[in-house]
Amino acid sequence: MTSPIPPKATPDSTSGRADRHDSVGGGLSGVAIRRPVFTIMMMLALVVLGIFSFRRLPIDQYPEVDIPVVTVQTIYPGASPATIEREVTQRLEEAFNPVQGVDRITSTTLEGVSQVIIEFDLDRDVDQAAQDIRDKIAAVRRMLPTDIEEPLVQKFDVAAQPIMSLTLSSSTMPIEDLTALADETIRRRLEAVSGVGQAQVTGGQAREIRVNLMPDQMQARGVSVNDVMGALQRQNMEVPAGRLERDNVEQLVRVTGRIVDPERFGSIIVANRGGATIRLGEVARVEVGTEEERSLALVDDRRAVALDVLKVSGANTVAVADGVLLAVGALQDLLPAGTTLQVIRDNSVTIRQSVHDVLVELFLGALLTVIIVMVFLNDWKATVITSFALPVSVISAFILMSALGFTMNVISLMALSLSIGILIDDAIVVIENIVRHRELGQDHFSAAGAGTREIFLAVLATTLSIVAVFVPVAFMGGIIGRFFYQFGMTVAWAVLVSLFVSFTLTPMLSAWWGVNPHDPSRGGNPLTRTIGQFNAWFDRMGGKYRGVIGWALDHRKSTLAIATASFVGAFLLFPFIGGAFMPPSDRSEFVVTFETPEGSSLAYTRSKADQVRSRLAALPEVDYTYTTIGAGALGTVTSGQVYVKLVPASDR
């Protein structure tokens, strides 16, 4: 009886794959190696979400910071600074002193204007602080003069400065028509742009009706100033008069009493004396004129009407500026002949340049990092594998920035630039250890699994130590801490993502793609041979460095003395270095502010402004000047500023 011959054994690819997967071990790196598609999809998810987050990030110069400062502005028309100080400012200061968390109170009193600035402790919620200030104002409102405007309470906003300034000038239109065009057409079109909060008009003179009283005629007819004012208020207005119902239709009824024709003002009945009707034309002269000039705008020496554009809080400065520029382009076709609408100052240009420069530095840093890695690893596969940590970590950082409401600004992008060299460190350490296991004769999968597991705790400790340095930076106290919150959180997130990439993507690619052991003697193209020669020289330098380390270990006291002297010497050099919140930069522009003595007229202030402007215009580096007097909410005829635009730095 013969037994059946067993079939010939055939290679079992499934069992071979299983043996190969078993050799990679467990843990995070083991799962990544055994599931390459899953690993790649995780990396793609980080990149795709990062790209979408990047497209949604607002662009600004600096981070948006809530500073616990509240301002109270009170308008008292016609009052002198001494009167406002006594009747308004002092009473408000006394009311604000007991508010919880008040650190310091300062005030500015000008003709017709009072501004009180209340600074709170940094841990005070600014919204609650502003509400407490409003409550205090309501409590002392009856003690303030009755003819003041309602005090305006505002939170201090760093971004509440004009992002763009426009000027409207004409060689054919009078100033009152130019003002009407700026206020009724251009201002409304600009404020309709998404993100624009307000467009302030400076330097205009609106048309108005002037009533010049004749005291002799008033006295002869027994008419007082109050009689004239009351008549003007009663007989030049529109009031609702109820509803008119007819069948199924309801209509609103209004009594139209507003005078359109200026000549009809003389027919207003002022009073009745002895049965005789006294009209306004008998006791006053009515004429059409312009309002009193209380502000001024000049481009070089040309008169203009200026519009300062302010954005809403939290809006994207660059996006708002783009919308304003589109609106300006559309308005150019609507302007009369001889009229020019010009962009004088655009803060978005500086923001674009700053962000562009940081992005360029970010790209150059990444490129140089990859080149250096190639020089020292001398293997293009290993270089590509380690370089994947850079785009994944940097792009995924935008996910955190979007989730926490950050903006793409100089601080957050500087954080990414600083972390470029750190982000690739983990991947380099992991792949170097994988290459070492390949040199010991292990296959790609075994080397990737064992090399990553062996170095896991060391890489984890290194990365967490970096996180431990930058996370406290995000939670520093003071105003500096508020600005650097985005800096610390961005670096910490990017470093943690790079750690995740080095434990997943790096070993997976090393296993499936394969990296070869170092072999300086191998042939190849001239670049590879040159890099091999560099590595051989670097190994010789490493041998000499070993001797330096040996000397340091044999002379411990001397080594400690040198380290201590270096540490102390660094502190001694600090006074010669100086310090600043931000590094100085050349923005090709600056502003000169000036004030004239209290009581100066607008004409006198303009004469001084012309002196300042003429001195500046004589400099060959100056492109143009933009002068304003009485601009802004606190602007008076005694204060002004000259904005100076320089030619590009390359032409200076």
GROMACS .gro file of C-alpha atoms in nm, residues 106-418:
model
  313
  106THR     CA    1  -0.505  10.944   3.359
  107SER     CA    2  -0.696  11.219   3.184
  108THR     CA    3  -0.662  11.465   2.899
  109THR     CA    4  -0.863  11.786   2.891
  110LEU     CA    5  -0.885  11.994   2.578
  111GLU     CA    6  -1.117  12.266   2.456
  112GLY     CA    7  -1.462  12.106   2.445
  113VAL     CA    8  -1.332  11.753   2.509
  114SER     CA    9  -1.254  11.541   2.816
  115GLN     CA   10  -1.092  11.200   2.795
  116VAL     CA   11  -1.036  10.980   3.099
  117ILE     CA   12  -0.823  10.665   3.058
  118ILE     CA   13  -0.871  10.390   3.319
  119GLU     CA   14  -0.606  10.116   3.331
  120PHE     CA   15  -0.704   9.793   3.509
  121ASP     CA   16  -0.510   9.498   3.645
  122LEU     CA   17  -0.411   9.253   3.371
  123ASP     CA   18  -0.631   8.976   3.509
  124ARG     CA   19  -0.941   9.200   3.499
  125ASP     CA   20  -1.200   9.115   3.234
  126VAL     CA   21  -1.216   9.421   3.009
  127ASP     CA   22  -1.586   9.375   2.919
  128GLN     CA   23  -1.689   9.363   3.284
  129ALA     CA   24  -1.462   9.657   3.360
  130ALA     CA   25  -1.628   9.865   3.087
  131GLN     CA   26  -1.971   9.779   3.229
  132ASP     CA   27  -1.860   9.887   3.578
  133ILE     CA   28  -1.747  10.220   3.433
  134ARG     CA   29  -2.085  10.269   3.263
  135ASP     CA   30  -2.260  10.201   3.593
  136LYS     CA   31  -2.048  10.465   3.768
  137ILE     CA   32  -2.123  10.720   3.496
  138ALA     CA   33  -2.496  10.656   3.536
  139ALA     CA   34  -2.463  10.711   3.911
  140VAL     CA   35  -2.298  11.055   3.876
  141ARG     CA   36  -2.474  11.170   3.558
  142ARG     CA   37  -2.696  11.415   3.749
  143MET     CA   38  -2.382  11.586   3.887
  144LEU     CA   39  -2.246  11.656   3.538
  145PRO     CA   40  -2.348  11.956   3.325
  146THR     CA   41  -2.680  11.904   3.148
  147ASP     CA   42  -2.560  12.029   2.808
  148ILE     CA   43  -2.274  11.778   2.764
  149GLU     CA   44  -2.303  11.499   2.513
  150GLU     CA   45  -2.351  11.152   2.658
  151PRO     CA   46  -2.011  11.014   2.773
  152LEU     CA   47  -1.876  10.751   2.532
  153VAL     CA   48  -1.722  10.442   2.697
  154GLN     CA   49  -1.488  10.235   2.480
  155LYS     CA   50  -1.248   9.950   2.532
  156PHE     CA   51  -0.896  10.027   2.421
  157ASP     CA   52  -0.825   9.851   2.093
  158VAL     CA   53  -0.477   9.844   1.943
  159ALA     CA   54  -0.633   9.785   1.602
  160ALA     CA   55  -0.870  10.084   1.633
  161GLN     CA   56  -0.637  10.299   1.427
  162PRO     CA   57  -0.703  10.398   1.066
  163ILE     CA   58  -0.584  10.124   0.832
  164MET     CA   59  -0.606  10.350   0.529
  165SER     CA   60  -0.625  10.722   0.454
  166LEU     CA   61  -0.774  10.867   0.137
  167THR     CA   62  -0.779  11.224   0.011
  168LEU     CA   63  -1.028  11.387  -0.224
  169SER     CA   64  -0.905  11.697  -0.406
  170SER     CA   65  -1.029  11.899  -0.700
  171SER     CA   66  -0.913  12.186  -0.911
  172THR     CA   67  -1.267  12.286  -1.011
  173MET     CA   68  -1.502  12.218  -0.717
  174PRO     CA   69  -1.535  12.447  -0.412
  175ILE     CA   70  -1.462  12.298  -0.072
  176GLU     CA   71  -1.830  12.272   0.031
  177ASP     CA   72  -1.917  12.067  -0.279
  178LEU     CA   73  -1.609  11.853  -0.228
  179THR     CA   74  -1.716  11.792   0.132
  180ALA     CA   75  -2.067  11.692   0.026
  181LEU     CA   76  -1.923  11.447  -0.229
  182ALA     CA   77  -1.693  11.296   0.032
  183ASP     CA   78  -1.958  11.268   0.303
  184GLU     CA   79  -2.265  11.167   0.104
  185THR     CA   80  -2.114  10.944  -0.164
  186ILE     CA   81  -1.760  10.827  -0.093
  187ARG     CA   82  -1.797  10.777   0.283
  188ARG     CA   83  -2.115  10.571   0.240
  189ARG     CA   84  -1.958  10.353  -0.028
  190LEU     CA   85  -1.654  10.290   0.189
  191GLU     CA   86  -1.859  10.206   0.498
  192ALA     CA   87  -2.053   9.953   0.290
  193VAL     CA   88  -1.733   9.750   0.240
  194SER     CA   89  -1.726   9.435   0.451
  195GLY     CA   90  -1.512   9.486   0.761
  196VAL     CA   91  -1.512   9.868   0.751
  197GLY     CA   92  -1.638  10.013   1.077
  198GLN     CA   93  -1.619  10.384   1.004
  199ALA     CA   94  -1.483  10.636   0.756
  200GLN     CA   95  -1.397  10.963   0.932
  201VAL     CA   96  -1.402  11.283   0.726
  202THR     CA   97  -1.139  11.547   0.806
  203GLY     CA   98  -1.071  11.885   0.651
  204GLY     CA   99  -1.414  11.944   0.501
  205GLN     CA  100  -1.653  12.234   0.531
  206ALA     CA  101  -2.019  12.142   0.503
  207ARG     CA  102  -2.275  12.389   0.372
  208GLU     CA  103  -2.497  12.548   0.640
  209ILE     CA  104  -2.761  12.816   0.687
  210ARG     CA  105  -2.640  13.110   0.894
  211VAL     CA  106  -2.882  13.324   1.094
  212ASN     CA  107  -2.709  13.653   1.181
  213LEU     CA  108  -2.914  13.825   1.451
  214MET     CA  109  -2.963  14.204   1.450
  215PRO     CA  110  -2.969  14.314   1.818
  216ASP     CA  111  -3.117  14.657   1.748
  217GLN     CA  112  -3.416  14.517   1.558
  218MET     CA  113  -3.466  14.244   1.819
  219GLN     CA  114  -3.471  14.497   2.101
  220ALA     CA  115  -3.710  14.724   1.915
  221ARG     CA  116  -3.957  14.439   1.860
  222GLY     CA  117  -3.907  14.274   2.199
  223VAL     CA  118  -3.770  13.948   2.059
  224SER     CA  119  -3.514  13.743   2.253
  225VAL     CA  120  -3.256  13.490   2.133
  226ASN     CA  121  -3.461  13.210   2.291
  227ASP     CA  122  -3.761  13.317   2.082
  228VAL     CA  123  -3.555  13.281   1.764
  229MET     CA  124  -3.409  12.944   1.865
  230GLY     CA  125  -3.748  12.806   1.967
  231ALA     CA  126  -3.907  12.918   1.640
  232LEU     CA  127  -3.632  12.754   1.434
  233GLN     CA  128  -3.673  12.426   1.624
  234ARG     CA  129  -4.054  12.422   1.603
  235GLN     CA  130  -4.099  12.528   1.243
  236ASN     CA  131  -3.816  12.338   1.074
  237MET     CA  132  -3.892  11.975   1.150
  238GLU     CA  133  -4.084  11.667   1.043
  239VAL     CA  134  -4.309  11.489   1.290
  240PRO     CA  135  -4.529  11.177   1.269
  241ALA     CA  136  -4.904  11.248   1.272
  242GLY     CA  137  -5.054  10.902   1.316
  243ARG     CA  138  -5.219  10.668   1.067
  244LEU     CA  139  -5.489  10.705   0.806
  245GLU     CA  140  -5.711  10.401   0.752
  246ARG     CA  141  -5.922  10.368   0.435
  247ASP     CA  142  -6.095  10.041   0.349
  248ASN     CA  143  -5.827   9.774   0.384
  249VAL     CA  144  -5.534  10.012   0.349
  250GLU     CA  145  -5.338  10.180   0.628
  251GLN     CA  146  -5.102  10.470   0.562
  252LEU     CA  147  -4.865  10.660   0.787
  253VAL     CA  148  -4.912  11.036   0.802
  254ARG     CA  149  -4.623  11.277   0.859
  255VAL     CA  150  -4.631  11.654   0.890
  256THR     CA  151  -4.356  11.785   0.663
  257GLY     CA  152  -4.227  12.109   0.801
  258ARG     CA  153  -3.859  12.103   0.711
  259ILE     CA  154  -3.759  12.402   0.500
  260VAL     CA  155  -3.581  12.314   0.177
  261ASP     CA  156  -3.540  12.659   0.019
  262PRO     CA  157  -3.304  12.876   0.231
  263GLU     CA  158  -3.492  13.192   0.127
  264ARG     CA  159  -3.801  13.071   0.312
  265PHE     CA  160  -3.625  13.089   0.649
  266GLY     CA  161  -3.697  13.461   0.655
  267SER     CA  162  -4.074  13.383   0.663
  268ILE     CA  163  -4.055  13.187   0.989
  269ILE     CA  164  -4.279  13.348   1.255
  270VAL     CA  165  -4.067  13.431   1.556
  271ALA     CA  166  -4.322  13.597   1.785
  272ASN     CA  167  -4.649  13.795   1.806
  273ARG     CA  168  -4.628  14.135   1.973
  274GLY     CA  169  -4.940  14.348   2.008
  275GLY     CA  170  -5.120  14.149   1.742
  276ALA     CA  171  -4.835  14.199   1.494
  277THR     CA  172  -4.652  13.899   1.350
  278ILE     CA  173  -4.275  13.924   1.366
  279ARG     CA  174  -4.085  13.713   1.117
  280LEU     CA  175  -3.725  13.601   1.123
  281GLY     CA  176  -3.628  13.821   0.828
  282GLU     CA  177  -3.717  14.130   1.034
  283VAL     CA  178  -3.473  14.057   1.316
  284ALA     CA  179  -3.196  13.861   1.140
  285ARG     CA  180  -3.013  13.818   0.811
  286VAL     CA  181  -3.032  13.465   0.668
  287GLU     CA  182  -2.755  13.357   0.432
  288VAL     CA  183  -2.609  13.037   0.290
  289GLY     CA  184  -2.249  12.972   0.391
  290THR     CA  185  -2.016  12.705   0.519
  291GLU     CA  186  -1.964  12.578   0.869
  292GLU     CA  187  -1.681  12.705   1.085
  293GLU     CA  188  -1.349  12.555   0.979
  294ARG     CA  189  -1.224  12.334   1.264
  295SER     CA  190  -1.007  12.084   1.078
  296LEU     CA  191  -0.772  12.080   0.783
  297ALA     CA  192  -0.615  11.827   0.546
  298LEU     CA  193  -0.329  11.895   0.304
  299VAL     CA  194  -0.146  11.675   0.054
  300ASP     CA  195   0.186  11.851   0.023
  301ASP     CA  196   0.051  12.207  -0.005
  302ARG     CA  197  -0.284  12.123  -0.174
  303ARG     CA  198  -0.611  12.151   0.016
  304ALA     CA  199  -0.807  11.825   0.031
  305VAL     CA  200  -1.082  11.641   0.216
  306ALA     CA  201  -0.945  11.334   0.396
  307LEU     CA  202  -1.120  11.009   0.482
  308ASP     CA  203  -0.964  10.781   0.745
  309VAL     CA  204  -1.090  10.422   0.723
  310LEU     CA  205  -1.124  10.222   1.047
  311LYS     CA  206  -1.198   9.849   1.048
  312VAL     CA  207  -1.427   9.663   1.285
  313SER     CA  208  -1.261   9.476   1.569
  314GLY     CA  209  -1.131   9.136   1.462
  315ALA     CA  210  -1.160   9.201   1.087
  316ASN     CA  211  -0.887   9.092   0.847
  317THR     CA  212  -0.684   9.407   0.778
  318VAL     CA  213  -0.559   9.290   0.440
  319ALA     CA  214  -0.904   9.173   0.327
  320VAL     CA  215  -1.061   9.504   0.437
  321ALA     CA  216  -0.792   9.700   0.255
  322ASP     CA  217  -0.851   9.496  -0.061
  323GLY     CA  218  -1.223   9.572  -0.039
  324VAL     CA  219  -1.156   9.944   0.007
  325LEU     CA  220  -0.920   9.949  -0.291
  326LEU     CA  221  -1.187   9.784  -0.508
  327ALA     CA  222  -1.440  10.044  -0.393
  328VAL     CA  223  -1.195  10.325  -0.470
  329GLY     CA  224  -1.143  10.184  -0.820
  330ALA     CA  225  -1.518  10.178  -0.877
  331LEU     CA  226  -1.556  10.535  -0.745
  332GLN     CA  227  -1.295  10.675  -0.983
  333ASP     CA  228  -1.542  10.652  -1.273
  334LEU     CA  229  -1.806  10.847  -1.079
  335LEU     CA  230  -1.588  11.146  -0.991
  336PRO     CA  231  -1.637  11.477  -1.175
  337ALA     CA  232  -1.368  11.599  -1.410
  338GLY     CA  233  -1.069  11.747  -1.231
  339THR     CA  234  -1.140  11.555  -0.908
  340THR     CA  235  -0.890  11.301  -0.770
  341LEU     CA  236  -0.940  11.030  -0.507
  342GLN     CA  237  -0.598  10.919  -0.387
  343VAL     CA  238  -0.479  10.654  -0.140
  344ILE     CA  239  -0.233  10.838   0.082
  345ARG     CA  240  -0.161  10.578   0.349
  346ASP     CA  241  -0.222  10.204   0.338
  347ASN     CA  242  -0.116  10.003   0.644
  348SER     CA  243  -0.190   9.676   0.466
  349VAL     CA  244   0.119   9.731   0.248
  350THR     CA  245   0.344   9.702   0.553
  351ILE     CA  246   0.153   9.397   0.675
  352ARG     CA  247   0.184   9.228   0.336
  353GLN     CA  248   0.555   9.300   0.324
  354SER     CA  249   0.613   9.176   0.679
  355VAL     CA  250   0.417   8.853   0.626
  356HIS     CA  251   0.580   8.798   0.287
  357ASP     CA  252   0.928   8.844   0.434
  358VAL     CA  253   0.856   8.598   0.714
  359LEU     CA  254   0.715   8.343   0.468
  360VAL     CA  255   1.027   8.379   0.252
  361GLU     CA  256   1.248   8.328   0.557
  362LEU     CA  257   1.036   8.027   0.650
  363PHE     CA  258   1.088   7.874   0.306
  364LEU     CA  259   1.462   7.950   0.301
  365GLY     CA  260   1.502   7.802   0.649
  366ALA     CA  261   1.329   7.482   0.540
  367LEU     CA  262   1.539   7.461   0.223
  368LEU     CA  263   1.866   7.512   0.409
  369THR     CA  264   1.761   7.255   0.669
  370VAL     CA  265   1.701   6.994   0.398
  371ILE     CA  266   2.037   7.074   0.235
  372ILE     CA  267   2.221   7.036   0.565
  373VAL     CA  268   2.046   6.706   0.632
  374MET     CA  269   2.151   6.582   0.289
  375VAL     CA  270   2.511   6.685   0.352
  376PHE     CA  271   2.535   6.492   0.678
  377LEU     CA  272   2.321   6.187   0.592
  378ASN     CA  273   2.454   6.150   0.236
  379ASP     CA  274   2.144   5.953   0.137
  380TRP     CA  275   1.866   6.107  -0.067
  381LYS     CA  276   1.604   5.864   0.059
  382ALA     CA  277   1.682   5.941   0.422
  383THR     CA  278   1.681   6.313   0.343
  384VAL     CA  279   1.338   6.297   0.178
  385ILE     CA  280   1.194   6.087   0.464
  386THR     CA  281   1.314   6.327   0.732
  387SER     CA  282   1.208   6.630   0.528
  388PHE     CA  283   0.845   6.517   0.531
  389ALA     CA  284   0.832   6.622   0.897
  390LEU     CA  285   0.866   6.989   0.795
  391PRO     CA  286   0.561   7.043   0.572
  392VAL     CA  287   0.335   6.823   0.785
  393SER     CA  288   0.432   6.999   1.109
  394VAL     CA  289   0.424   7.352   0.968
  395ILE     CA  290   0.098   7.313   0.775
  396SER     CA  291  -0.078   7.137   1.062
  397ALA     CA  292   0.013   7.430   1.288
  398PHE     CA  293  -0.248   7.633   1.101
  399ILE     CA  294  -0.515   7.399   1.241
  400LEU     CA  295  -0.436   7.511   1.595
  401MET     CA  296  -0.410   7.876   1.489
  402SER     CA  297  -0.755   7.863   1.331
  403ALA     CA  298  -0.912   7.670   1.620
  404LEU     CA  299  -0.783   7.918   1.882
  405GLY     CA  300  -0.871   8.227   1.679
  406PHE     CA  301  -0.513   8.328   1.601
  407THR     CA  302  -0.420   8.548   1.308
  408MET     CA  303  -0.139   8.500   1.063
  409ASN     CA  304   0.089   8.773   1.189
  410VAL     CA  305   0.455   8.843   1.239
  411ILE     CA  306   0.461   8.677   1.583
  412SER     CA  307   0.292   8.348   1.485
  413LEU     CA  308   0.492   8.315   1.162
  414MET     CA  309   0.811   8.396   1.351
  415ALA     CA  310   0.728   8.102   1.577
  416LEU     CA  311   0.714   7.869   1.277
  417SER     CA  312   1.040   8.012   1.141
  418LEU     CA  313   1.214   7.955   1.473
   0.00000   0.00000   0.00000
